[in-house]
Amino acid sequence: MKTVMILNGSVNAILKQAEELNNYSIKNFSKNSLIEAWILTDQDVNFNTISFSPHINCIKLVKVRTKHVAEEYIKAIIMLYEKCKPEIMIFGSEAFVSGLAVRVACRLKGSSCVGVKRNQYLEKHFIVEKMVYSNNLTAKFIMKNMPYCISIAKGFNHMTEQSSITDDSEAYQKLPNVETVTFKTEVDTEWIRSFTFELINTEEGLNTSKVVVAIGKGIGSKEKVVLYEKLAALMEGKLGASRPVVMNAWMPMERLIGASGLIIAPELCVAIGVSGAAAFTVGIEKSKFIIAINKDQEAPIFKIANVAICADCEEVAQALINKLNGRI
Amino acid sequence: MNILVCFKNVPDLDALSVNDWLIEDHFQVDTSYVRTMLNPYDESALELTLKLGDAEKNDDFKLTALTVGTSHLDKVLKTLYALKYDLGVRLDCKSDIRFNPCFVSRMICNYVKNIKNHQVIILGSQSNVGDNAKTPLLVAEGLGIPCITSVIGIKLAEQKDCLSITSKIDDLIIEQIVKAPFVLAVGDVPTSYIRVPTLKDRIQYKEKEIKVFTLEDLEIKENDVEEENDTQLIELSYEKNGRNCVFIQGHHSSEKANVLYKEYLMERIK
Amino acid sequence: MKITREQIVENLMNIVGEDSVITDEQVLKTSSHDRFRKYEDINGVYTQPIPAAVVKVKSTDEVAQVLKFMNENQLNVVPRTGASATEGGLETALENSVVVDGSDMNKIIKIDVYNMLVTAQCGVSLEVLEDKLREQGYTTGHSPQSKPLAQMGGLVATRSIGQFSTLYGGIEDMLVGVEAVFPNGNITRIKNVPRRAAGPDIRHVIIGSEGALCFITEVTVKIFKYMPENNLLYGYTLDNMKTGFEILREVMINGYKPSVARLYDPEDGDYHFSHFAEGKCVLIFMAEGPKAIADATGKAIEEIVAKYKECKKVDEKFIQVWFDNLNWDPAKVAEERVEIVETHNLGFTTEVSGNWDIINEIYEVCIERIRNEIPDITLIGGHSSHSYLNGTNMYFVYYYNLVNIKPEEEIDKYHNPIQDIIVEETIRAGGSMCHHHGVGKHRTHFIQEEYQSSYYILETLKKSFDPNGIMNAGTIIPLNK
């Protein structure tokens, strides 16, 4: 089936979009499938910085006038659609582009689905799978009408279990053919009287950091904190602490994770010397992956961890620091 | 200015335990045992709009709250009356519309087209049962008006019939002054709780009438419910996804640390 | 000559070591109050005198030395363990107070399944202890809403009670022996025996003393066999609280011991029950224990309730889901903080008790007066959750919108006036002004009315055990201003 993926080149996050769409296509399409990439953008795109999965055989580049007017993007996509008539259109996970999927499908009398984890073609039906009921249940839907416009679920850019990406790294070297398509928009933007843009300050704090090391009273004393600061820094993460640690004044109050402090959801949380009282775990349980290090075999923190080491915290931390130093 | 806020009341799914996730006939999940609450995105939308009302002194500024469902929802609409919403509307519907945003948006569109026009229509981006994330977009398409997604702020603007809207696209924050009509899909607003009405106000508005419209009033046929849908649910399943802690074995701490580094840590950090 | 702040810290460091004396500004501020001042805390406003130090004690001997030093220098001590207090008991009311924190004394000393006893240091978390016991098939039977936070010393000091009290009793029914240190440094141990008639029961000097007489260092409580498989849950809707009180009374006076016996009014129940009991009162029972007893209790409850036509049985599942989500866990505490900041809506509770003949009157009068007299109320309701042969408790729950006030004005404008109404009306009717949170520091102006002629005993206790008034000044007995 003729498939395209659609990227918004007007934002800096195009690299992230490309990565998530690559991972999605690797997971959902056979090696021989060919997919076109359509990039809609109001600015120049540096293709050398973007990696495209081996599926991508052709890139179509369309210049639009605005960064943020969905109606213009929809028109541009429909123009391309009329030229190529793809059957499957895949959009990224971000709300602006997933909104395009829904509205394009509506105008083309196709079907749309937001947050798709997987798709398959079975007995002439295009079937998609997504999480519903707040991530508690998995639902499968038949998409009734072509074109099938789907936006993918969040998190494909952090796919770690896939090794095929690195195996095929050579395929990434070749840049597919880029074709620039001209598009004359007649979209009315009269309703927008004025606008300003501002880039979100992405300076990382404890609550936005992708990696967090959280220490508990089990580290022993205030003097040991510096060791864990070093460990966090080597992983480009931030250091947080449980309530007993800040109440002992080993670390300042604003580093407090848990019920009376920050509720964090990093990609990786390393909890060291934390017993795992509920007041603390509520602060980290949304983390994607939790590593727990504690000397006490029965510490409740192990119940919410993915991986655990039962050993002396300082020894483990020191060994990890050595390893991390060694890799540079 | 005439503003319509559409909201949904949803079950508190966090209160369900692992054993409560039973899929029954017609892909039903019995959530009647848990309390219901405002869908969080809708709650933000309702509160953002109330704040707009706090700032606006003009008498032409009217707030309507609309929901789709059975008479159980009248209680919520009355609470909104107590918070000074001018009109509470319920589109009466008993059908299974969990995964049918096409139908829901058609009802809303028909209400706006046939019964009462609104310049600004505000909805939450998504709700917790269907997780469809389509209704606001389809309402905009149905009415043929623009839609701004991931809205995080709404303020009054000086120009006539205009509002100042803050929204997000990836790491970009956009602030624009836009002229009605338009649809707003409210996203992750930093403050998400709706204010609480006083007991006095609740008692005062207890008897105020809720406007109820049937499918017939909306010129929609019962049969259209499934017809309208662009997807069809064919499977619903539950997998318990707790963390299964793997203990790393080894003779001493540094050996365990090595395993941890090689097998788990390396790939998760830069 | 009065000792300086620096000298206090130095002396304490000499006793317990430098690492165990905390003088970090923010920790001291946070240690100057408890959840009674949660609104001030959320806003980072601290109105109480900031303590000179927080001392983390590690042994009974250290406690003795610290108290002795404080006593000799006439300095105020605020004992603390889990810090989940709600009534101002942890407020440092005087300048240069020292918070003596026992949370590091957290060893479970002995689980004795033969004699059905468990001995734990004051800093053992109830949840940790309970989880450990349950793994072995036992339970303390103690389950207050503060279970995820509270620790054993504080639970005894505040005369706490749990959700299963109607069967297991309050902490006073569970405590067997106890070790405590008095201000002069005296270490006292009360031994573990099943019962004795060797004079007054001196455990009652310690239970409920709220840190105003002594520092509790170790407790021994009963344990029970844990048989959750026999639990039976019952829920009913009804129209009137008065009927509910009648049913509770009938169950109790006929000698049945459900573990849970609760009655909610529609306002208080609205949040949890409105999806199945809109505008109704809700009555809940749980029977537990050995199967034959649980079954018989359950059957009797059903028979008694059946006599009241007003009651409609609800599916057990509704009650089970409610019960599973009942505890005030850390996630709720976190959520509450955000909610208060965003909505400026704040809620508290006040708990009182009374005999059967007055409890409904207390309930009705208090609700009526608060509705009429207090501004900006968004919710006023209540429930009965602990019943006895002679009467029951009433747990008032109230929320209000904070209108045009500074954080430090909240207590005077709303919280205290509401609490005063409840206490006034309860005492007037002949009930008790405190059922299970303790007196703390904000109901002390009623203490003489509460005790009347028996205040003599209370006052004498305080004078003889704490002649210098250094133990948690302003708690139970008001400060002399």
CSV table of C-alpha atoms in Angstrom, one decimal, chain C residues 167-391:
chain,number,residue,atom,x,y,z
C,167,LEU,CA,-13.6,-4.2,66.9
C,168,TYR,CA,-10.0,-3.7,67.9
C,169,GLY,CA,-10.4,-0.5,69.9
C,170,GLY,CA,-8.2,2.6,70.0
C,171,ILE,CA,-4.5,2.6,70.8
C,172,GLU,CA,-5.3,2.6,74.5
C,173,ASP,CA,-6.8,-0.8,74.1
C,174,MET,CA,-3.8,-2.1,72.1
C,175,LEU,CA,-0.9,-0.8,74.2
C,176,VAL,CA,0.5,-3.3,76.6
C,177,GLY,CA,3.8,-1.9,77.8
C,178,VAL,CA,5.7,1.3,77.1
C,179,GLU,CA,9.0,3.1,77.8
C,180,ALA,CA,9.1,6.8,78.3
C,181,VAL,CA,11.5,9.5,79.4
C,182,PHE,CA,10.4,12.3,81.7
C,183,PRO,CA,11.8,15.8,81.7
C,184,ASN,CA,14.2,15.2,84.6
C,185,GLY,CA,15.8,12.4,82.6
C,186,ASN,CA,14.0,9.6,84.4
C,187,ILE,CA,13.6,6.5,82.2
C,188,THR,CA,10.5,4.6,83.0
C,189,ARG,CA,9.4,1.2,81.7
C,190,ILE,CA,6.0,-0.3,82.2
C,191,LYS,CA,6.1,-4.0,81.8
C,192,ASN,CA,4.1,-6.2,79.4
C,193,VAL,CA,1.4,-8.1,81.3
C,194,PRO,CA,-2.1,-9.2,80.2
C,195,ARG,CA,-3.7,-7.2,83.1
C,196,ARG,CA,-3.0,-6.1,86.6
C,197,ALA,CA,-4.7,-4.7,89.6
C,198,ALA,CA,-1.7,-3.1,91.2
C,199,GLY,CA,-3.0,0.4,91.6
C,200,PRO,CA,-4.0,2.9,88.9
C,201,ASP,CA,-3.2,2.1,85.3
C,202,ILE,CA,-0.3,4.4,84.8
C,203,ARG,CA,-0.1,3.7,81.1
C,204,HIS,CA,-2.9,6.3,80.9
C,205,VAL,CA,-0.5,9.0,82.1
C,206,ILE,CA,1.5,8.4,79.0
C,207,ILE,CA,-1.1,7.5,76.3
C,208,GLY,CA,-2.5,10.8,75.0
C,209,SER,CA,0.1,13.0,76.8
C,210,GLU,CA,0.9,14.6,73.4
C,211,GLY,CA,4.5,15.2,74.3
C,212,ALA,CA,3.4,17.4,77.2
C,213,LEU,CA,4.5,15.1,80.0
C,214,CYS,CA,7.2,12.8,78.6
C,215,PHE,CA,8.9,11.4,75.5
C,216,ILE,CA,7.8,7.9,74.4
C,217,THR,CA,10.8,5.9,73.2
C,218,GLU,CA,9.4,2.3,72.9
C,219,VAL,CA,6.0,0.7,72.8
C,220,THR,CA,4.6,-2.8,72.9
C,221,VAL,CA,1.2,-3.4,71.3
C,222,LYS,CA,-1.0,-6.4,70.9
C,223,ILE,CA,-1.1,-8.3,67.6
C,224,PHE,CA,-4.1,-10.2,66.2
C,225,LYS,CA,-4.5,-12.9,63.6
C,226,TYR,CA,-5.0,-11.4,60.2
C,227,MET,CA,-7.9,-13.1,58.3
C,228,PRO,CA,-9.0,-10.7,55.6
C,229,GLU,CA,-10.5,-13.6,53.7
C,230,ASN,CA,-13.4,-13.6,56.2
C,231,ASN,CA,-14.2,-9.9,55.8
C,232,LEU,CA,-17.8,-9.0,55.0
C,233,LEU,CA,-18.8,-5.6,53.7
C,234,TYR,CA,-22.2,-4.0,53.8
C,235,GLY,CA,-23.4,-0.7,52.5
C,236,TYR,CA,-26.8,1.0,52.7
C,237,THR,CA,-28.3,4.3,51.6
C,238,LEU,CA,-30.8,6.1,53.9
C,239,ASP,CA,-32.4,9.5,54.2
C,240,ASN,CA,-31.7,10.6,57.8
C,241,MET,CA,-28.6,10.7,60.0
C,242,LYS,CA,-30.9,10.1,63.0
C,243,THR,CA,-32.0,6.7,61.6
C,244,GLY,CA,-28.3,5.9,61.0
C,245,PHE,CA,-27.4,6.7,64.6
C,246,GLU,CA,-30.3,4.5,65.7
C,247,ILE,CA,-29.0,1.6,63.7
C,248,LEU,CA,-25.4,2.1,64.9
C,249,ARG,CA,-26.7,2.1,68.4
C,250,GLU,CA,-28.8,-1.0,68.0
C,251,VAL,CA,-25.8,-2.9,66.5
C,252,MET,CA,-23.6,-1.9,69.4
C,253,ILE,CA,-26.0,-2.3,72.4
C,254,ASN,CA,-26.9,-5.8,71.2
C,255,GLY,CA,-23.3,-6.8,71.6
C,256,TYR,CA,-22.1,-7.0,68.0
C,257,LYS,CA,-18.6,-5.9,67.1
C,258,PRO,CA,-18.2,-5.0,63.5
C,259,SER,CA,-14.7,-3.7,62.7
C,260,VAL,CA,-16.1,-0.8,60.7
C,261,ALA,CA,-19.3,1.0,61.5
C,262,ARG,CA,-19.6,4.3,59.6
C,263,LEU,CA,-22.4,6.7,58.8
C,264,TYR,CA,-21.9,9.5,56.3
C,265,ASP,CA,-24.2,12.5,55.7
C,266,PRO,CA,-24.9,13.4,52.1
C,267,GLU,CA,-22.5,16.4,52.0
C,268,ASP,CA,-19.5,14.6,53.4
C,269,GLY,CA,-20.3,11.5,51.3
C,270,ASP,CA,-20.8,13.4,48.1
C,271,TYR,CA,-17.3,13.0,46.9
C,272,HIS,CA,-17.1,9.3,47.4
C,273,PHE,CA,-20.7,8.1,47.1
C,274,SER,CA,-22.7,10.5,44.9
C,275,HIS,CA,-22.4,8.1,41.9
C,276,PHE,CA,-24.6,5.6,43.7
C,277,ALA,CA,-26.2,7.5,46.6
C,278,GLU,CA,-26.9,11.0,45.3
C,279,GLY,CA,-28.3,13.1,48.1
C,280,LYS,CA,-28.4,10.2,50.5
C,281,CYS,CA,-26.8,9.2,53.8
C,282,VAL,CA,-24.6,6.1,53.6
C,283,LEU,CA,-24.2,3.5,56.3
C,284,ILE,CA,-21.3,1.0,56.1
C,285,PHE,CA,-20.4,-2.0,58.1
C,286,MET,CA,-17.5,-4.5,58.0
C,287,ALA,CA,-17.5,-7.8,59.9
C,288,GLU,CA,-14.2,-9.5,60.4
C,289,GLY,CA,-12.4,-12.1,62.5
C,290,PRO,CA,-12.8,-15.9,62.6
C,291,LYS,CA,-15.3,-17.0,59.9
C,292,ALA,CA,-18.0,-18.0,62.3
C,293,ILE,CA,-17.9,-14.7,64.2
C,294,ALA,CA,-17.7,-12.6,61.1
C,295,ASP,CA,-20.6,-14.5,59.5
C,296,ALA,CA,-22.7,-14.2,62.7
C,297,THR,CA,-21.9,-10.5,63.0
C,298,GLY,CA,-22.8,-9.9,59.3
C,299,LYS,CA,-26.0,-11.7,59.6
C,300,ALA,CA,-27.1,-9.8,62.7
C,301,ILE,CA,-26.3,-6.5,61.0
C,302,GLU,CA,-28.4,-7.4,58.0
C,303,GLU,CA,-31.3,-8.3,60.3
C,304,ILE,CA,-31.1,-5.1,62.3
C,305,VAL,CA,-30.9,-2.9,59.2
C,306,ALA,CA,-33.7,-4.8,57.5
C,307,LYS,CA,-36.1,-3.4,60.2
C,308,TYR,CA,-35.5,0.1,58.9
C,309,LYS,CA,-37.5,0.5,55.6
C,310,GLU,CA,-35.5,3.7,54.8
C,311,CYS,CA,-32.4,1.7,54.2
C,312,LYS,CA,-31.6,0.3,50.7
C,313,LYS,CA,-28.8,-2.1,50.3
C,314,VAL,CA,-26.1,-1.2,47.8
C,315,ASP,CA,-23.8,-3.5,45.9
C,316,GLU,CA,-20.8,-4.5,48.0
C,317,LYS,CA,-18.5,-3.6,45.1
C,318,PHE,CA,-19.3,0.1,45.6
C,319,ILE,CA,-18.1,-0.1,49.2
C,320,GLN,CA,-15.1,-2.2,48.3
C,321,VAL,CA,-13.8,0.4,45.8
C,322,TRP,CA,-14.4,3.2,48.3
C,323,PHE,CA,-12.6,1.3,51.0
C,324,ASP,CA,-9.6,0.6,48.7
C,325,ASN,CA,-9.2,4.3,48.1
C,326,LEU,CA,-9.8,5.5,51.6
C,327,ASN,CA,-6.4,6.1,53.1
C,328,TRP,CA,-4.9,9.5,53.0
C,329,ASP,CA,-1.8,8.4,51.1
C,330,PRO,CA,1.1,10.6,50.1
C,331,ALA,CA,-0.3,11.0,46.6
C,332,LYS,CA,-3.4,12.6,48.0
C,333,VAL,CA,-1.3,14.9,50.2
C,334,ALA,CA,0.6,16.0,47.1
C,335,GLU,CA,-2.5,16.5,45.1
C,336,GLU,CA,-4.2,18.5,47.9
C,337,ARG,CA,-1.3,21.0,47.9
C,338,VAL,CA,-1.7,21.7,44.2
C,339,GLU,CA,-5.4,21.9,44.5
C,340,ILE,CA,-5.3,24.4,47.4
C,341,VAL,CA,-2.9,26.6,45.5
C,342,GLU,CA,-5.1,26.6,42.4
C,343,THR,CA,-8.6,26.8,43.8
C,344,HIS,CA,-8.0,28.7,47.1
C,345,ASN,CA,-10.3,26.1,48.6
C,346,LEU,CA,-9.2,24.6,51.9
C,347,GLY,CA,-10.6,21.8,54.0
C,348,PHE,CA,-10.1,20.6,57.6
C,349,THR,CA,-11.8,18.3,60.1
C,350,THR,CA,-12.8,18.4,63.7
C,351,GLU,CA,-13.8,15.3,65.6
C,352,VAL,CA,-15.9,15.0,68.7
C,353,SER,CA,-17.9,12.4,70.6
C,354,GLY,CA,-21.1,12.0,72.6
C,355,ASN,CA,-23.4,9.5,74.0
C,356,TRP,CA,-26.2,8.1,71.9
C,357,ASP,CA,-28.8,10.6,73.4
C,358,ILE,CA,-27.0,13.7,72.3
C,359,ILE,CA,-25.0,12.8,69.2
C,360,ASN,CA,-27.7,13.7,66.6
C,361,GLU,CA,-28.3,17.0,68.3
C,362,ILE,CA,-24.6,17.8,68.2
C,363,TYR,CA,-24.6,16.9,64.5
C,364,GLU,CA,-27.6,19.0,63.6
C,365,VAL,CA,-26.8,22.1,65.7
C,366,CYS,CA,-23.2,22.3,64.5
C,367,ILE,CA,-24.0,21.9,60.8
C,368,GLU,CA,-26.8,24.5,61.1
C,369,ARG,CA,-24.6,27.1,62.9
C,370,ILE,CA,-21.6,26.7,60.6
C,371,ARG,CA,-23.8,27.1,57.5
C,372,ASN,CA,-25.3,30.3,58.9
C,373,GLU,CA,-22.4,31.9,60.7
C,374,ILE,CA,-19.3,31.2,58.6
C,375,PRO,CA,-18.6,32.9,55.3
C,376,ASP,CA,-17.5,31.3,52.1
C,377,ILE,CA,-18.3,27.7,53.1
C,378,THR,CA,-18.3,25.3,50.2
C,379,LEU,CA,-18.9,22.1,52.1
C,380,ILE,CA,-19.9,21.3,55.7
C,381,GLY,CA,-20.8,17.7,56.5
C,382,GLY,CA,-19.7,14.8,58.6
C,383,HIS,CA,-19.6,11.2,59.5
C,384,SER,CA,-19.6,8.9,62.4
C,385,SER,CA,-16.8,6.4,62.2
C,386,HIS,CA,-16.1,4.9,65.6
C,387,SER,CA,-19.0,3.5,67.7
C,388,TYR,CA,-19.1,2.3,71.3
C,389,LEU,CA,-21.6,0.7,73.7
C,390,ASN,CA,-22.5,4.2,75.0
C,391,GLY,CA,-22.2,6.4,72.0
